[in-house]
Short mmCIF file of C-alpha atoms in Angstrom, two decimals:
data_model
loop_
_atom_site.label_atom_id
_atom_site.label_comp_id
_atom_site.label_asym_id
_atom_site.label_seq_id
_atom_site.Cartn_x
_atom_site.Cartn_y
_atom_site.Cartn_z
CA UNK A 108 -19.27 22.22 11.87
CA UNK A 109 -18.65 19.50 9.29
CA UNK A 110 -17.11 16.26 10.55
CA UNK A 111 -15.25 14.42 7.76
CA UNK A 112 -14.49 10.85 8.72
CA UNK A 113 -11.23 10.16 6.92
CA UNK A 114 -8.47 7.91 8.18
CA UNK A 115 -6.13 5.55 6.37
CA UNK A 116 -8.01 4.76 3.16
CA UNK A 117 -7.36 8.12 1.44
CA UNK A 118 -3.66 7.49 1.92
CA UNK A 119 -4.13 4.15 0.15
CA UNK A 120 -5.77 5.98 -2.73
CA UNK A 121 -3.02 8.55 -3.09
CA UNK A 122 -0.42 5.82 -3.31
CA UNK A 123 -2.63 3.74 -5.62
CA UNK A 124 -3.15 6.47 -8.22
CA UNK A 125 0.61 7.05 -8.46
CA UNK A 126 1.21 3.36 -9.12
CA UNK A 127 -1.63 3.15 -11.60
CA UNK A 128 -0.41 6.12 -13.62
CA UNK A 129 3.16 4.86 -13.84
CA UNK A 130 2.36 1.19 -14.60
CA UNK A 131 5.26 0.14 -12.44
CA UNK A 132 7.28 -3.01 -12.43
CA UNK A 133 6.42 -4.91 -9.23
CA UNK A 134 9.50 -5.09 -7.02
CA UNK A 135 10.36 -5.33 -3.35
CA UNK A 136 13.29 -4.29 -1.19
CA UNK A 137 15.50 -7.24 -2.10
CA UNK A 138 17.67 -7.82 -5.18
CA UNK A 139 15.38 -7.80 -8.21
CA UNK A 140 15.87 -9.03 -11.77
CA UNK A 141 13.85 -7.03 -14.28
CA UNK A 142 12.74 -8.60 -17.59
CA UNK A 143 16.02 -10.57 -17.81
CA UNK A 144 17.77 -7.28 -18.65
CA UNK A 145 19.12 -5.83 -15.39
CA UNK A 146 19.46 -6.73 -11.73
CA UNK A 147 19.12 -4.17 -8.93
CA UNK A 148 20.89 -4.92 -5.68
CA UNK A 149 17.85 -3.43 -3.93
CA UNK A 150 14.76 -1.42 -4.80
CA UNK A 151 14.17 0.14 -1.36
CA UNK A 152 16.71 2.12 0.63
CA UNK A 153 15.48 2.47 4.20
CA UNK A 154 17.38 5.11 6.17
CA UNK A 155 15.52 4.08 9.32
CA UNK A 156 15.33 6.66 12.09
CA UNK A 157 17.31 9.84 11.47
CA UNK A 158 17.32 13.36 12.89
CA UNK A 159 16.66 16.55 10.97
CA UNK A 160 20.04 17.85 12.15
CA UNK A 161 21.92 15.13 10.24
CA UNK A 162 21.62 17.05 7.00
CA UNK A 163 21.23 15.46 3.57
CA UNK A 164 21.02 11.68 3.28
CA UNK A 165 22.79 9.79 0.48
CA UNK A 166 22.29 6.34 -0.97
CA UNK A 167 23.24 4.33 -4.05
CA UNK A 168 21.47 1.59 -6.02
CA UNK A 169 23.64 -0.79 -8.04
CA UNK A 170 22.39 -1.85 -11.49
CA UNK A 171 23.94 -4.82 -13.32
CA UNK A 172 23.34 -5.75 -16.96
CA UNK A 173 22.43 -9.46 -16.98
CA UNK A 174 21.48 -9.58 -20.67
CA UNK A 175 23.54 -10.29 -23.80
CA UNK A 176 23.20 -6.75 -25.17
CA UNK A 177 24.19 -3.29 -23.94
CA UNK A 178 21.67 -1.63 -21.61
CA UNK A 179 21.17 2.11 -21.14
CA UNK A 180 19.60 3.95 -18.21
CA UNK A 181 17.71 6.53 -20.25
CA UNK A 182 16.28 8.61 -17.44
CA UNK A 183 15.57 8.70 -13.70
CA UNK A 184 12.72 10.91 -12.49
CA UNK A 185 12.36 11.89 -8.83
CA UNK A 186 8.93 12.24 -7.27
CA UNK A 187 10.04 15.29 -5.29
CA UNK A 188 12.35 18.28 -5.71
CA UNK A 189 13.77 17.34 -2.31
CA UNK A 190 15.53 14.35 -3.89
CA UNK A 191 18.43 14.81 -6.29
CA UNK A 192 19.64 11.98 -8.50
CA UNK A 193 22.64 11.08 -10.69
CA UNK A 194 23.16 7.88 -12.66
CA UNK A 195 25.60 6.09 -14.95
CA UNK A 196 25.11 7.59 -18.40
CA UNK A 197 27.28 5.34 -20.57
CA UNK A 198 25.82 2.06 -21.86
CA UNK A 199 26.33 -0.93 -19.59
CA UNK A 200 27.97 -3.81 -21.42
CA UNK A 201 26.79 -7.34 -20.59
CA UNK A 202 27.95 -8.13 -17.06
CA UNK A 203 28.86 -4.51 -16.29
CA UNK A 204 27.37 -2.50 -13.46
CA UNK A 205 26.38 1.12 -12.93
CA UNK A 206 24.81 3.14 -10.15
CA UNK A 207 21.88 5.39 -9.43
CA UNK A 208 22.92 7.79 -6.67
CA UNK A 209 20.27 9.76 -4.78
CA UNK A 210 20.37 12.51 -2.18
CA UNK A 211 17.40 13.31 0.02
CA UNK A 212 17.61 16.87 1.40
CA UNK A 213 16.09 15.91 4.78
CA UNK A 214 14.61 19.39 5.11
CA UNK A 215 10.91 18.55 5.24
CA UNK A 216 10.66 18.41 9.02
CA UNK A 217 10.29 15.63 11.59
CA UNK A 218 8.04 13.31 9.62
CA UNK A 219 8.16 9.91 7.93
CA UNK A 220 9.27 10.21 4.29
CA UNK A 221 8.85 7.88 1.32
CA UNK A 222 10.23 9.18 -2.00
CA UNK A 223 10.30 7.39 -5.34
CA UNK A 224 12.67 7.30 -8.31
CA UNK A 225 11.16 6.19 -11.62
CA UNK A 226 13.85 4.52 -13.73
CA UNK A 227 13.62 4.05 -17.52
CA UNK A 228 15.97 1.43 -19.00
CA UNK A 229 16.38 0.17 -22.57
CA UNK A 230 14.85 -3.26 -23.09
CA UNK A 231 12.69 -3.00 -19.95
CA UNK A 232 9.03 -2.62 -20.87
CA UNK A 233 7.92 -0.71 -17.79
CA UNK A 234 9.65 1.79 -15.51
CA UNK A 235 11.26 0.45 -12.35
CA UNK A 236 10.31 2.17 -9.10
CA UNK A 237 12.99 2.70 -6.44
CA UNK A 238 12.10 4.02 -2.99
CA UNK A 239 13.91 6.10 -0.38
CA UNK A 240 12.20 6.02 2.97
CA UNK A 241 12.73 6.60 6.66
CA UNK A 242 11.53 8.67 9.59
CA UNK A 243 13.06 12.03 10.48
CA UNK A 244 12.91 13.10 14.14
CA UNK A 245 13.54 16.51 15.64
CA UNK A 246 15.96 14.99 18.17
CA UNK A 247 17.73 11.73 18.79
CA UNK A 248 15.25 9.14 20.05
CA UNK A 249 15.79 6.49 22.71
CA UNK A 250 15.12 2.85 21.95
CA UNK A 251 12.00 3.08 24.14
CA UNK A 252 10.78 5.99 22.01
CA UNK A 253 11.45 4.19 18.76
CA UNK A 254 9.82 0.89 19.77
CA UNK A 255 6.81 1.84 21.92
CA UNK A 256 4.76 -1.32 21.22
CA UNK A 257 5.69 -4.27 23.43
CA UNK A 258 5.07 -7.99 23.17
CA UNK A 259 6.94 -9.34 26.15
CA UNK A 260 10.59 -8.32 25.80
CA UNK A 261 10.09 -7.71 22.08
CA UNK A 262 9.60 -4.10 20.93
CA UNK A 263 7.86 -2.92 17.75
CA UNK A 264 7.48 0.52 16.23
CA UNK A 265 3.78 -0.18 15.61
CA UNK A 266 1.37 -3.09 15.60
CA UNK A 267 -0.66 -1.84 12.62
CA UNK A 268 1.67 -2.02 9.62
CA UNK A 269 0.97 -0.76 6.10
CA UNK A 270 2.21 -2.99 3.27
CA UNK A 271 0.67 -0.97 0.41
CA UNK A 272 -0.90 -1.94 -2.90
CA UNK A 273 -0.98 -5.48 -4.23
CA UNK A 274 -2.06 -6.63 -7.70
CA UNK A 275 -3.62 -10.01 -8.31
CA UNK A 276 -1.07 -12.54 -9.51
CA UNK A 277 1.76 -10.97 -7.52
CA UNK A 278 3.46 -10.93 -4.15
CA UNK A 279 4.59 -7.97 -2.10
CA UNK A 280 7.14 -7.99 0.68
CA UNK A 281 8.51 -5.50 3.15
CA UNK A 282 10.53 -5.47 6.35
CA UNK A 283 10.58 -3.53 9.62
CA UNK A 284 12.91 -3.39 12.59
CA UNK A 285 12.10 -5.02 15.94
CA UNK A 286 14.19 -4.97 19.10
CA UNK A 287 14.92 -7.16 22.10
CA UNK A 288 14.60 -5.19 25.33
CA UNK A 289 15.53 -8.23 27.42
CA UNK A 290 18.76 -9.21 29.13
CA UNK A 291 19.03 -12.51 27.24
CA UNK A 292 18.56 -13.66 23.62
CA UNK A 293 14.93 -14.30 22.62
CA UNK A 294 13.56 -16.86 20.19
CA UNK A 295 10.68 -15.49 18.09
CA UNK A 296 8.05 -17.53 16.30
CA UNK A 297 4.60 -16.67 14.94
CA UNK A 298 1.25 -18.37 15.48
CA UNK A 299 -2.21 -17.93 13.95
CA UNK A 300 -0.71 -16.48 10.76
CA UNK A 301 -3.36 -15.45 8.21
CA UNK A 302 -3.33 -17.61 5.09
CA UNK A 303 -1.49 -15.86 2.28
CA UNK A 304 1.20 -14.30 4.47
CA UNK A 305 4.66 -15.48 5.51
CA UNK A 306 6.51 -13.74 8.33
CA UNK A 307 9.93 -14.26 9.89
CA UNK A 308 12.62 -12.58 11.98
CA UNK A 309 16.39 -12.48 11.38
CA UNK A 310 18.62 -12.98 13.28
CA UNK A 311 16.67 -15.39 15.40
CA UNK A 312 17.22 -15.66 18.35
CA UNK A 313 17.60 -11.90 18.69
CA UNK A 314 20.61 -11.05 20.90
CA UNK A 315 19.97 -9.15 24.13
CA UNK A 316 19.65 -5.42 23.56
CA UNK A 317 19.88 -5.77 19.78
CA UNK A 318 17.57 -5.15 16.83
CA UNK A 319 16.47 -7.58 14.12
CA UNK A 320 14.59 -7.47 10.84
CA UNK A 321 11.01 -8.75 10.63
CA UNK A 322 10.14 -9.63 7.02
CA UNK A 323 6.63 -10.32 5.76
CA UNK A 324 5.45 -11.48 2.34
CA UNK A 325 1.82 -11.36 1.20
CA UNK A 326 0.57 -13.26 -1.84
CA UNK A 327 -2.49 -11.98 -3.72
CA UNK A 328 -5.56 -14.18 -3.51
CA UNK A 329 -8.64 -13.71 -5.69
CA UNK A 330 -10.84 -14.30 -2.66
CA UNK A 331 -9.45 -11.06 -1.18
CA UNK A 332 -10.02 -7.64 -2.70
CA UNK A 333 -9.64 -4.06 -1.51
CA UNK A 334 -8.31 -3.48 1.98
CA UNK A 335 -7.47 -6.64 3.91
CA UNK A 336 -5.69 -7.34 7.18
CA UNK A 337 -3.25 -10.19 7.67
CA UNK A 338 -2.51 -11.16 11.27
CA UNK A 339 0.28 -12.95 13.10
CA UNK A 340 0.66 -13.54 16.85
CA UNK A 341 4.27 -13.24 18.07
CA UNK A 342 5.44 -16.13 20.21
CA UNK A 343 8.33 -14.87 22.33
CA UNK A 344 10.29 -17.56 24.20
CA UNK A 345 7.28 -19.86 23.98
CA UNK A 346 4.63 -17.36 25.14
CA UNK A 347 2.01 -16.19 22.63
CA UNK A 348 1.04 -12.51 22.56
CA UNK A 349 -1.70 -10.47 20.91
CA UNK A 350 -1.43 -10.28 17.11
CA UNK A 351 0.18 -7.77 14.81
CA UNK A 352 -1.91 -6.50 11.90
CA UNK A 353 -0.46 -5.99 8.41
CA UNK A 354 -2.72 -4.57 5.73
CA UNK A 355 -2.59 -4.42 1.96
CA UNK A 356 -4.94 -3.10 -0.72
CA UNK A 357 -5.54 -5.64 -3.50
CA UNK A 358 -6.78 -4.73 -6.97
CA UNK A 359 -7.09 -6.41 -10.36
CA UNK A 360 -4.02 -6.70 -12.58
CA UNK A 361 -4.76 -5.41 -16.10
CA UNK A 362 -1.13 -5.29 -17.23
CA UNK A 363 -1.61 -8.29 -19.52
CA UNK A 364 -4.69 -6.88 -21.26
CA UNK A 365 -4.43 -5.60 -24.83
CA UNK A 366 -5.66 -2.12 -25.71
CA UNK A 367 -8.59 -3.75 -27.51
CA UNK A 368 -9.55 -5.71 -24.39
CA UNK A 369 -9.37 -2.58 -22.28
CA UNK A 370 -11.47 -0.60 -24.78
CA UNK A 371 -14.12 -3.32 -24.79
CA UNK A 372 -14.05 -3.84 -21.02
CA UNK A 373 -16.72 -2.75 -18.55
CA UNK A 374 -17.22 1.02 -18.22
CA UNK A 375 -19.25 2.00 -15.14
CA UNK A 376 -20.99 5.36 -15.13
CA UNK A 377 -22.47 6.31 -11.76
CA UNK A 378 -25.48 8.62 -11.74
CA UNK A 379 -23.88 10.47 -8.83
CA UNK A 380 -20.64 10.09 -6.89
CA UNK A 381 -22.34 10.98 -3.59
CA UNK A 382 -25.71 10.45 -1.93
CA UNK A 383 -27.05 12.89 0.66
CA UNK A 384 -29.28 11.18 3.22
CA UNK A 385 -30.46 14.52 4.59
CA UNK A 386 -31.00 14.89 8.35
CA UNK A 387 -31.27 11.78 10.50
CA UNK A 388 -31.55 11.28 14.22
CA UNK A 389 -28.67 9.54 15.93
CA UNK A 390 -29.57 5.86 16.16
CA UNK A 391 -31.63 5.81 12.94
CA UNK A 392 -31.06 2.90 10.58
CA UNK A 393 -31.64 3.50 6.87
CA UNK A 394 -30.59 2.56 3.36
CA UNK A 395 -28.88 4.58 0.62
CA UNK A 396 -28.48 3.57 -3.02
CA UNK A 397 -26.31 4.46 -6.02
CA UNK A 398 -27.36 3.91 -9.62
CA UNK A 399 -24.75 2.75 -12.12
CA UNK A 400 -24.93 2.07 -15.86
CA UNK A 401 -22.44 -0.11 -17.71
CA UNK A 402 -21.42 1.59 -20.96
CA UNK A 403 -18.80 -1.03 -21.80
CA UNK A 404 -18.89 -4.22 -23.78
CA UNK A 405 -18.28 -6.64 -20.90
CA UNK A 406 -20.10 -7.34 -17.64
CA UNK A 407 -19.33 -4.91 -14.80
CA UNK A 408 -18.52 -6.33 -11.35
CA UNK A 409 -17.68 -4.81 -8.00
CA UNK A 410 -15.26 -7.12 -6.24
CA UNK A 411 -15.49 -5.29 -2.94
CA UNK A 412 -16.86 -2.13 -1.33
CA UNK A 413 -14.72 -0.71 1.49
CA UNK A 414 -16.58 1.88 3.62
CA UNK A 415 -14.21 3.89 5.79
CA UNK A 416 -16.64 3.72 8.70
CA UNK A 417 -18.16 0.59 10.25
CA UNK A 418 -21.53 2.37 10.43
CA UNK A 419 -21.93 1.58 6.71
CA UNK A 420 -22.31 -1.97 5.39
CA UNK A 421 -22.76 -2.90 1.70
CA UNK A 422 -25.45 -5.17 0.34
CA UNK A 423 -24.64 -7.76 -2.32
CA UNK A 424 -24.14 -6.13 -5.72
CA UNK A 425 -25.29 -7.99 -8.80
CA UNK A 426 -23.09 -7.74 -11.89
CA UNK A 427 -24.37 -5.37 -14.58
CA UNK A 428 -24.43 -6.52 -18.21
CA UNK A 429 -23.39 -4.33 -21.12
CA UNK A 430 -25.82 -1.44 -21.61
CA UNK A 431 -27.77 -2.24 -18.44
CA UNK A 432 -28.26 -0.42 -15.14
CA UNK A 433 -27.70 -1.65 -11.59
CA UNK A 434 -28.21 -0.52 -8.00
CA UNK A 435 -25.54 -0.51 -5.30
CA UNK A 436 -27.11 -0.36 -1.83
CA UNK A 437 -25.67 0.37 1.61
CA UNK A 438 -27.19 0.05 5.07
CA UNK A 439 -26.35 2.82 7.53
CA UNK A 440 -26.59 2.50 11.32
CA UNK A 441 -26.09 6.02 12.66
CA UNK A 442 -25.69 4.94 16.30
CA UNK A 443 -21.91 5.37 16.21
CA UNK A 444 -21.77 8.45 13.99
CA UNK A 445 -20.96 11.83 15.55
CA UNK A 446 -23.50 14.62 15.65
CA UNK A 447 -23.20 17.14 12.84
CA UNK A 448 -22.36 16.80 9.15
CA UNK A 449 -20.66 13.60 8.09
CA UNK A 450 -18.99 12.54 4.84
CA UNK A 451 -18.15 8.85 4.58
CA UNK A 452 -15.86 7.64 1.82
CA UNK A 453 -16.43 4.24 0.20
CA UNK A 454 -13.80 2.69 -2.07
CA UNK A 455 -15.01 0.28 -4.73
CA UNK A 456 -12.62 -2.28 -6.24
CA UNK A 457 -13.93 -3.23 -9.69
CA UNK A 458 -13.20 -5.27 -12.82
CA UNK A 459 -13.09 -2.16 -15.03
CA UNK A 460 -9.63 -1.48 -16.53
CA UNK A 461 -10.55 2.18 -16.91
CA UNK A 462 -12.00 2.54 -13.41
CA UNK A 463 -10.47 -0.22 -11.25
CA UNK A 464 -10.99 1.98 -8.18
CA UNK A 465 -14.09 4.15 -7.77
CA UNK A 466 -14.69 6.60 -4.92
CA UNK A 467 -18.20 7.33 -3.77
CA UNK A 468 -19.50 9.19 -0.72
CA UNK A 469 -22.42 9.04 1.67
CA UNK A 470 -23.10 12.32 3.43
CA UNK A 471 -25.71 14.06 5.53
CA UNK A 472 -26.40 15.46 8.99
CA UNK A 473 -26.83 13.54 12.25
CA UNK A 474 -29.04 15.38 14.76
#
């Protein structure tokens, strides 16, 4: 029986390819001004925790023309047939506002949902991405069910939080709910915060028995590529607890490149997308290698290799000049791998505008 070791990284990829294809404007859940043309009152509508029995869920995004010329919402495209959308069709005069109204059917079952609306507006160079998200439950949940992770009297829905994709030169923010299970207000601070992240709670102190919003902002840093964790230890009424982990996937930003620059950029061509190491005994340590040729006009670099399993560690990769070949090597320690067939995904973050993310695989049989 084949054992495929796949966890969170494929989900990163799915989200990444959507963003790459749409060349989105970078926005967060707060009010956002886009290209000096329009202002959205929000770009994320979080329904929070709902039940499947509630029926369809409705929300509305307000759009205000902040320019000196009329603005038109040309089109709004939903990512899913489960989400209907209507919007203001007439041109928005300077200072005037319109709406984008969305309805999520809430018929997909008791699962988390995260739907997107791609908005095309005159004068805005790139589409704006709006999100509808939440978690549907089969039945009404208690506060203990909704916030199972505890740090003292403070409750969290999870302590491993996904922020999503982050391009160099940008920031990304998000917010989650936390709750105070205590009988008195609690003051929340954070210690040992990873450089590049800001985190806060509002209101603070959190009233007894009430919820609050925990907001975190991560700034891209060229020393960090691919998947990275940012940590913060909650300090609740003066006592420090074990950290929360927030992760983001950071890639290069090619939005400012001309078509000529992209055409003349590095173009990696891998000899194979997977390497089969054959049959190995559990506990064996060995090396696998991938050959790559650079068909582009500029030097090819791999900023980071992210194996999905700690059994695989990359060696240092030397940049490959135009027209040259290179070798990407990985060391494998099979001690922790399960018996049977394995397929380990590795995500490469590169400087190629045509292939900024490359997937390769190491596979074989552990006996």
